[in-house]
Amino acid sequence: MKETNNYIFVYGRLLVKENEYGKHLSNNCVFHSKGKFKGKLYDIGEYPGAVYQPDEELFVYGDNFIMNDPDQTLKILDEYEGFGENEEQPNLFTRALIEAETDKGLINCRVYLYNLKTAGLRQITSGIYKQ
């Protein structure tokens, strides 16, 4: 498995280039591959939330990018995702390093995962968020 901290897996509103933060992502990252990771995807309302479950049979699908400047990009995306000590606690999302499958092999990548209870949320069983 290729080790790097420069990969980021995106599965939701950040894929929308009209989104200010999606635009930042497309301007500061290079597309690497389509990918998926084991877990569940939920409809949170205006956006999705994924839960990583490595023993799950279902997948969450998205795109992998290589961040040109990981520290700066993650700082900006943390703000968008409401992740960090200065954000409302508990954070709505948490940033994790997980294993994702791609057509280029397995990679370790950063991903924002939903951090609150999923009871009562509609599961998106296809694993694909449609904007």
Short mmCIF file of N, CA and C in Angstrom, two decimals:
data_model
loop_
_atom_site.label_atom_id
_atom_site.label_comp_id
_atom_site.label_asym_id
_atom_site.label_seq_id
_atom_site.Cartn_x
_atom_site.Cartn_y
_atom_site.Cartn_z
N MET A 1 0.85 -1.18 0.00
CA MET A 1 0.00 0.00 0.00
C MET A 1 0.89 1.24 0.00
N LYS A 2 0.55 2.20 -0.80
CA LYS A 2 1.33 3.43 -0.91
C LYS A 2 1.05 4.33 0.29
N GLU A 3 2.09 4.77 0.96
CA GLU A 3 1.95 5.62 2.14
C GLU A 3 2.12 7.08 1.75
N THR A 4 1.17 7.91 2.11
CA THR A 4 1.29 9.34 1.88
C THR A 4 0.25 10.07 2.69
N ASN A 5 0.52 11.30 3.01
CA ASN A 5 -0.47 12.15 3.67
C ASN A 5 -1.00 13.19 2.70
N ASN A 6 -0.67 13.07 1.43
CA ASN A 6 -1.09 14.07 0.45
C ASN A 6 -2.42 13.76 -0.22
N TYR A 7 -2.96 12.57 0.00
CA TYR A 7 -4.23 12.20 -0.62
C TYR A 7 -5.41 12.65 0.23
N ILE A 8 -6.45 13.12 -0.45
CA ILE A 8 -7.70 13.41 0.23
C ILE A 8 -8.84 12.80 -0.58
N PHE A 9 -9.73 12.13 0.12
CA PHE A 9 -10.90 11.48 -0.48
C PHE A 9 -12.10 12.39 -0.27
N VAL A 10 -12.81 12.69 -1.35
CA VAL A 10 -13.95 13.61 -1.30
C VAL A 10 -15.18 12.89 -1.84
N TYR A 11 -16.30 12.99 -1.12
CA TYR A 11 -17.51 12.28 -1.52
C TYR A 11 -18.76 13.14 -1.55
N GLY A 12 -18.67 14.40 -1.23
CA GLY A 12 -19.88 15.22 -1.08
C GLY A 12 -19.83 16.53 -1.81
N ARG A 13 -20.25 17.59 -1.13
CA ARG A 13 -20.39 18.92 -1.72
C ARG A 13 -19.07 19.52 -2.20
N LEU A 14 -17.95 19.02 -1.71
CA LEU A 14 -16.66 19.53 -2.18
C LEU A 14 -16.40 19.16 -3.64
N LEU A 15 -17.17 18.22 -4.19
CA LEU A 15 -17.03 17.87 -5.60
C LEU A 15 -17.74 18.87 -6.51
N VAL A 16 -18.54 19.77 -5.92
CA VAL A 16 -19.26 20.77 -6.69
C VAL A 16 -18.34 21.97 -6.91
N LYS A 17 -17.96 22.21 -8.15
CA LYS A 17 -16.98 23.27 -8.43
C LYS A 17 -17.54 24.68 -8.19
N GLU A 18 -18.88 24.81 -8.15
CA GLU A 18 -19.49 26.11 -7.86
C GLU A 18 -19.38 26.43 -6.37
N ASN A 19 -19.14 25.42 -5.55
CA ASN A 19 -18.92 25.59 -4.12
C ASN A 19 -17.56 26.27 -3.95
N GLU A 20 -17.49 27.33 -3.18
CA GLU A 20 -16.24 28.07 -2.97
C GLU A 20 -15.10 27.15 -2.52
N TYR A 21 -15.40 26.22 -1.62
CA TYR A 21 -14.37 25.32 -1.12
C TYR A 21 -14.05 24.23 -2.13
N GLY A 22 -15.05 23.81 -2.90
CA GLY A 22 -14.82 22.87 -4.00
C GLY A 22 -13.92 23.48 -5.05
N LYS A 23 -14.10 24.78 -5.28
CA LYS A 23 -13.25 25.51 -6.23
C LYS A 23 -11.81 25.55 -5.70
N HIS A 24 -11.66 25.80 -4.41
CA HIS A 24 -10.32 25.79 -3.81
C HIS A 24 -9.67 24.42 -4.00
N LEU A 25 -10.45 23.38 -3.75
CA LEU A 25 -9.94 22.02 -3.89
C LEU A 25 -9.48 21.77 -5.33
N SER A 26 -10.31 22.13 -6.31
CA SER A 26 -9.93 21.88 -7.70
C SER A 26 -8.74 22.74 -8.15
N ASN A 27 -8.57 23.91 -7.54
CA ASN A 27 -7.45 24.78 -7.90
C ASN A 27 -6.14 24.42 -7.19
N ASN A 28 -6.23 23.66 -6.11
CA ASN A 28 -5.05 23.38 -5.29
C ASN A 28 -4.73 21.91 -5.12
N CYS A 29 -5.41 21.09 -5.89
CA CYS A 29 -5.19 19.65 -5.84
C CYS A 29 -5.21 19.10 -7.26
N VAL A 30 -4.65 17.91 -7.40
CA VAL A 30 -4.65 17.22 -8.68
C VAL A 30 -5.48 15.95 -8.53
N PHE A 31 -6.41 15.76 -9.47
CA PHE A 31 -7.22 14.54 -9.43
C PHE A 31 -6.31 13.33 -9.54
N HIS A 32 -6.55 12.33 -8.69
CA HIS A 32 -5.76 11.10 -8.72
C HIS A 32 -6.56 9.94 -9.28
N SER A 33 -7.76 9.69 -8.72
CA SER A 33 -8.52 8.52 -9.12
C SER A 33 -9.91 8.54 -8.51
N LYS A 34 -10.79 7.78 -9.12
CA LYS A 34 -12.06 7.45 -8.49
C LYS A 34 -11.72 6.45 -7.39
N GLY A 35 -12.55 6.43 -6.34
CA GLY A 35 -12.24 5.49 -5.27
C GLY A 35 -13.45 5.15 -4.44
N LYS A 36 -13.22 4.29 -3.48
CA LYS A 36 -14.28 3.88 -2.56
C LYS A 36 -13.64 3.39 -1.27
N PHE A 37 -14.43 3.50 -0.19
CA PHE A 37 -13.99 2.92 1.08
C PHE A 37 -15.18 2.27 1.74
N LYS A 38 -14.90 1.30 2.61
CA LYS A 38 -15.97 0.55 3.26
C LYS A 38 -16.62 1.41 4.33
N GLY A 39 -17.94 1.50 4.24
CA GLY A 39 -18.66 2.30 5.20
C GLY A 39 -20.07 2.60 4.74
N LYS A 40 -20.68 3.53 5.41
CA LYS A 40 -22.05 3.92 5.11
C LYS A 40 -22.11 5.42 4.87
N LEU A 41 -23.04 5.80 3.99
CA LEU A 41 -23.24 7.20 3.64
C LEU A 41 -24.65 7.60 4.06
N TYR A 42 -24.77 8.78 4.66
CA TYR A 42 -26.05 9.26 5.16
C TYR A 42 -26.38 10.63 4.58
N ASP A 43 -27.67 10.87 4.44
CA ASP A 43 -28.17 12.17 4.00
C ASP A 43 -28.37 13.01 5.25
N ILE A 44 -27.57 14.08 5.39
CA ILE A 44 -27.63 14.94 6.56
C ILE A 44 -28.57 16.12 6.31
N GLY A 45 -28.99 16.30 5.08
CA GLY A 45 -29.84 17.43 4.72
C GLY A 45 -29.29 18.09 3.47
N GLU A 46 -28.47 19.11 3.65
CA GLU A 46 -27.87 19.81 2.51
C GLU A 46 -26.56 19.17 2.06
N TYR A 47 -26.14 18.13 2.74
CA TYR A 47 -24.86 17.48 2.42
C TYR A 47 -24.89 16.07 3.00
N PRO A 48 -23.93 15.23 2.59
CA PRO A 48 -23.87 13.87 3.12
C PRO A 48 -22.87 13.76 4.27
N GLY A 49 -22.94 12.65 4.96
CA GLY A 49 -21.97 12.32 5.98
C GLY A 49 -21.63 10.84 5.86
N ALA A 50 -20.35 10.53 5.84
CA ALA A 50 -19.90 9.14 5.71
C ALA A 50 -19.37 8.65 7.05
N VAL A 51 -19.56 7.35 7.28
CA VAL A 51 -19.03 6.68 8.46
C VAL A 51 -18.15 5.54 7.96
N TYR A 52 -16.89 5.55 8.36
CA TYR A 52 -15.94 4.51 7.95
C TYR A 52 -16.19 3.27 8.79
N GLN A 53 -16.42 2.14 8.12
CA GLN A 53 -16.61 0.87 8.80
C GLN A 53 -15.86 -0.20 8.00
N PRO A 54 -14.61 -0.46 8.35
CA PRO A 54 -13.77 -1.35 7.55
C PRO A 54 -14.30 -2.77 7.41
N ASP A 55 -15.21 -3.21 8.28
CA ASP A 55 -15.78 -4.54 8.17
C ASP A 55 -17.11 -4.55 7.43
N GLU A 56 -17.54 -3.40 6.95
CA GLU A 56 -18.83 -3.25 6.27
C GLU A 56 -18.75 -3.83 4.86
N GLU A 57 -19.90 -4.27 4.34
CA GLU A 57 -19.98 -4.78 2.97
C GLU A 57 -20.32 -3.65 1.98
N LEU A 58 -20.81 -2.52 2.48
CA LEU A 58 -21.18 -1.40 1.64
C LEU A 58 -19.99 -0.46 1.47
N PHE A 59 -20.05 0.38 0.42
CA PHE A 59 -18.98 1.32 0.14
C PHE A 59 -19.51 2.74 0.02
N VAL A 60 -18.62 3.69 0.28
CA VAL A 60 -18.85 5.10 0.00
C VAL A 60 -17.94 5.42 -1.18
N TYR A 61 -18.51 6.05 -2.22
CA TYR A 61 -17.77 6.32 -3.45
C TYR A 61 -17.44 7.80 -3.56
N GLY A 62 -16.29 8.09 -4.15
CA GLY A 62 -15.89 9.48 -4.33
C GLY A 62 -14.65 9.59 -5.18
N ASP A 63 -13.98 10.73 -5.07
CA ASP A 63 -12.77 11.02 -5.83
C ASP A 63 -11.60 11.24 -4.89
N ASN A 64 -10.44 10.77 -5.31
CA ASN A 64 -9.20 11.00 -4.58
C ASN A 64 -8.40 12.09 -5.28
N PHE A 65 -7.87 13.00 -4.48
CA PHE A 65 -7.04 14.08 -4.99
C PHE A 65 -5.70 14.06 -4.28
N ILE A 66 -4.68 14.59 -4.95
CA ILE A 66 -3.38 14.82 -4.32
C ILE A 66 -3.30 16.30 -4.01
N MET A 67 -3.13 16.64 -2.73
CA MET A 67 -3.07 18.03 -2.31
C MET A 67 -1.68 18.59 -2.60
N ASN A 68 -1.63 19.74 -3.26
CA ASN A 68 -0.35 20.39 -3.55
C ASN A 68 0.31 20.90 -2.27
N ASP A 69 -0.47 21.47 -1.37
CA ASP A 69 0.00 22.00 -0.09
C ASP A 69 -0.94 21.47 0.99
N PRO A 70 -0.69 20.25 1.49
CA PRO A 70 -1.62 19.63 2.43
C PRO A 70 -1.94 20.47 3.66
N ASP A 71 -0.95 21.11 4.26
CA ASP A 71 -1.20 21.89 5.48
C ASP A 71 -2.20 23.02 5.21
N GLN A 72 -1.98 23.76 4.14
CA GLN A 72 -2.87 24.87 3.81
C GLN A 72 -4.26 24.38 3.40
N THR A 73 -4.30 23.37 2.55
CA THR A 73 -5.59 22.84 2.08
C THR A 73 -6.40 22.28 3.25
N LEU A 74 -5.77 21.52 4.12
CA LEU A 74 -6.50 20.95 5.25
C LEU A 74 -6.97 22.03 6.21
N LYS A 75 -6.20 23.08 6.38
CA LYS A 75 -6.62 24.20 7.23
C LYS A 75 -7.91 24.81 6.70
N ILE A 76 -7.97 25.03 5.40
CA ILE A 76 -9.16 25.62 4.77
C ILE A 76 -10.34 24.65 4.82
N LEU A 77 -10.09 23.37 4.52
CA LEU A 77 -11.17 22.39 4.53
C LEU A 77 -11.66 22.09 5.95
N ASP A 78 -10.77 22.13 6.92
CA ASP A 78 -11.19 21.95 8.32
C ASP A 78 -12.25 22.99 8.69
N GLU A 79 -12.02 24.23 8.27
CA GLU A 79 -12.97 25.31 8.54
C GLU A 79 -14.32 25.00 7.89
N TYR A 80 -14.29 24.57 6.65
CA TYR A 80 -15.51 24.24 5.91
C TYR A 80 -16.26 23.10 6.58
N GLU A 81 -15.53 22.08 7.02
CA GLU A 81 -16.14 20.89 7.61
C GLU A 81 -16.45 21.05 9.09
N GLY A 82 -16.08 22.17 9.69
CA GLY A 82 -16.34 22.39 11.11
C GLY A 82 -15.52 21.48 12.00
N PHE A 83 -14.28 21.21 11.59
CA PHE A 83 -13.41 20.32 12.34
C PHE A 83 -12.29 21.10 13.01
N GLY A 84 -12.12 20.86 14.30
CA GLY A 84 -11.01 21.47 15.03
C GLY A 84 -11.42 21.90 16.41
N GLU A 85 -10.42 22.23 17.20
CA GLU A 85 -10.65 22.62 18.59
C GLU A 85 -11.48 23.90 18.72
N ASN A 86 -11.36 24.80 17.75
CA ASN A 86 -12.07 26.08 17.82
C ASN A 86 -13.47 26.01 17.22
N GLU A 87 -13.87 24.85 16.75
CA GLU A 87 -15.20 24.66 16.17
C GLU A 87 -16.16 24.15 17.24
N GLU A 88 -17.46 24.21 16.92
CA GLU A 88 -18.47 23.72 17.86
C GLU A 88 -18.16 22.27 18.22
N GLN A 89 -18.29 21.97 19.51
CA GLN A 89 -18.01 20.62 20.01
C GLN A 89 -19.30 19.91 20.39
N PRO A 90 -19.44 18.63 20.13
CA PRO A 90 -18.49 17.85 19.35
C PRO A 90 -18.53 18.27 17.89
N ASN A 91 -17.39 18.11 17.21
CA ASN A 91 -17.32 18.47 15.79
C ASN A 91 -18.32 17.67 14.99
N LEU A 92 -18.93 18.31 14.00
CA LEU A 92 -19.86 17.63 13.10
C LEU A 92 -19.13 16.56 12.29
N PHE A 93 -17.91 16.90 11.87
CA PHE A 93 -17.07 15.96 11.12
C PHE A 93 -15.73 15.85 11.81
N THR A 94 -15.08 14.74 11.60
CA THR A 94 -13.72 14.54 12.06
C THR A 94 -12.87 14.18 10.84
N ARG A 95 -11.59 14.51 10.89
CA ARG A 95 -10.71 14.16 9.78
C ARG A 95 -9.92 12.93 10.17
N ALA A 96 -9.93 11.93 9.29
CA ALA A 96 -9.25 10.67 9.59
C ALA A 96 -8.38 10.24 8.42
N LEU A 97 -7.44 9.38 8.71
CA LEU A 97 -6.62 8.74 7.68
C LEU A 97 -7.15 7.32 7.54
N ILE A 98 -7.67 7.00 6.36
CA ILE A 98 -8.26 5.68 6.14
C ILE A 98 -7.66 5.04 4.90
N GLU A 99 -8.02 3.79 4.67
CA GLU A 99 -7.61 3.07 3.48
C GLU A 99 -8.75 3.13 2.45
N ALA A 100 -8.42 3.50 1.23
CA ALA A 100 -9.40 3.55 0.15
C ALA A 100 -8.92 2.69 -1.01
N GLU A 101 -9.88 2.12 -1.72
CA GLU A 101 -9.58 1.33 -2.91
C GLU A 101 -9.70 2.22 -4.14
N THR A 102 -8.73 2.09 -5.04
CA THR A 102 -8.78 2.81 -6.32
C THR A 102 -8.39 1.84 -7.42
N ASP A 103 -8.59 2.26 -8.67
CA ASP A 103 -8.15 1.42 -9.78
C ASP A 103 -6.63 1.40 -9.88
N LYS A 104 -5.96 2.24 -9.09
CA LYS A 104 -4.50 2.28 -9.06
C LYS A 104 -3.94 1.55 -7.84
N GLY A 105 -4.82 0.91 -7.07
CA GLY A 105 -4.41 0.18 -5.88
C GLY A 105 -4.94 0.83 -4.61
N LEU A 106 -4.54 0.28 -3.47
CA LEU A 106 -4.96 0.81 -2.17
C LEU A 106 -4.12 2.03 -1.82
N ILE A 107 -4.76 3.03 -1.22
CA ILE A 107 -4.03 4.21 -0.75
C ILE A 107 -4.55 4.59 0.63
N ASN A 108 -3.70 5.23 1.40
CA ASN A 108 -4.11 5.88 2.63
C ASN A 108 -4.46 7.31 2.27
N CYS A 109 -5.60 7.77 2.72
CA CYS A 109 -6.02 9.13 2.36
C CYS A 109 -6.78 9.77 3.51
N ARG A 110 -6.75 11.08 3.52
CA ARG A 110 -7.54 11.84 4.48
C ARG A 110 -8.98 11.87 4.00
N VAL A 111 -9.90 11.88 4.95
CA VAL A 111 -11.32 11.99 4.63
C VAL A 111 -12.03 12.61 5.82
N TYR A 112 -13.08 13.36 5.54
CA TYR A 112 -13.91 13.91 6.61
C TYR A 112 -15.07 12.97 6.84
N LEU A 113 -15.18 12.47 8.07
CA LEU A 113 -16.20 11.50 8.44
C LEU A 113 -17.20 12.13 9.40
N TYR A 114 -18.45 11.75 9.25
CA TYR A 114 -19.51 12.25 10.11
C TYR A 114 -19.25 11.79 11.54
N ASN A 115 -19.38 12.70 12.49
CA ASN A 115 -18.95 12.46 13.86
C ASN A 115 -20.10 12.39 14.87
N LEU A 116 -21.35 12.51 14.41
CA LEU A 116 -22.48 12.48 15.33
C LEU A 116 -23.30 11.21 15.13
N LYS A 117 -24.32 11.03 15.92
CA LYS A 117 -25.17 9.83 15.81
C LYS A 117 -25.91 9.82 14.47
N THR A 118 -26.07 8.63 13.92
CA THR A 118 -26.74 8.49 12.63
C THR A 118 -28.18 8.01 12.76
N ALA A 119 -28.62 7.70 13.98
CA ALA A 119 -30.00 7.25 14.19
C ALA A 119 -30.97 8.31 13.66
N GLY A 120 -31.91 7.87 12.84
CA GLY A 120 -32.91 8.78 12.28
C GLY A 120 -32.51 9.40 10.96
N LEU A 121 -31.26 9.23 10.55
CA LEU A 121 -30.82 9.77 9.26
C LEU A 121 -31.09 8.75 8.16
N ARG A 122 -31.39 9.25 6.95
CA ARG A 122 -31.63 8.36 5.82
C ARG A 122 -30.29 7.90 5.28
N GLN A 123 -30.12 6.58 5.19
CA GLN A 123 -28.89 6.03 4.62
C GLN A 123 -28.98 6.07 3.10
N ILE A 124 -27.90 6.45 2.46
CA ILE A 124 -27.79 6.44 1.01
C ILE A 124 -27.11 5.12 0.65
N THR A 125 -27.92 4.10 0.39
CA THR A 125 -27.39 2.74 0.24
C THR A 125 -26.52 2.56 -1.00
N SER A 126 -26.69 3.43 -2.00
CA SER A 126 -25.84 3.33 -3.20
C SER A 126 -24.41 3.74 -2.88
N GLY A 127 -24.22 4.51 -1.81
CA GLY A 127 -22.90 5.01 -1.45
C GLY A 127 -22.45 6.19 -2.29
N ILE A 128 -23.36 6.71 -3.14
CA ILE A 128 -23.04 7.81 -4.04
C ILE A 128 -23.92 8.99 -3.71
N TYR A 129 -23.31 10.13 -3.38
CA TYR A 129 -24.06 11.35 -3.10
C TYR A 129 -24.29 12.09 -4.40
N LYS A 130 -25.55 12.36 -4.68
CA LYS A 130 -25.91 13.11 -5.88
C LYS A 130 -26.26 14.53 -5.48
N GLN A 131 -25.47 15.51 -5.96
CA GLN A 131 -25.67 16.90 -5.62
C GLN A 131 -26.93 17.43 -6.25
#
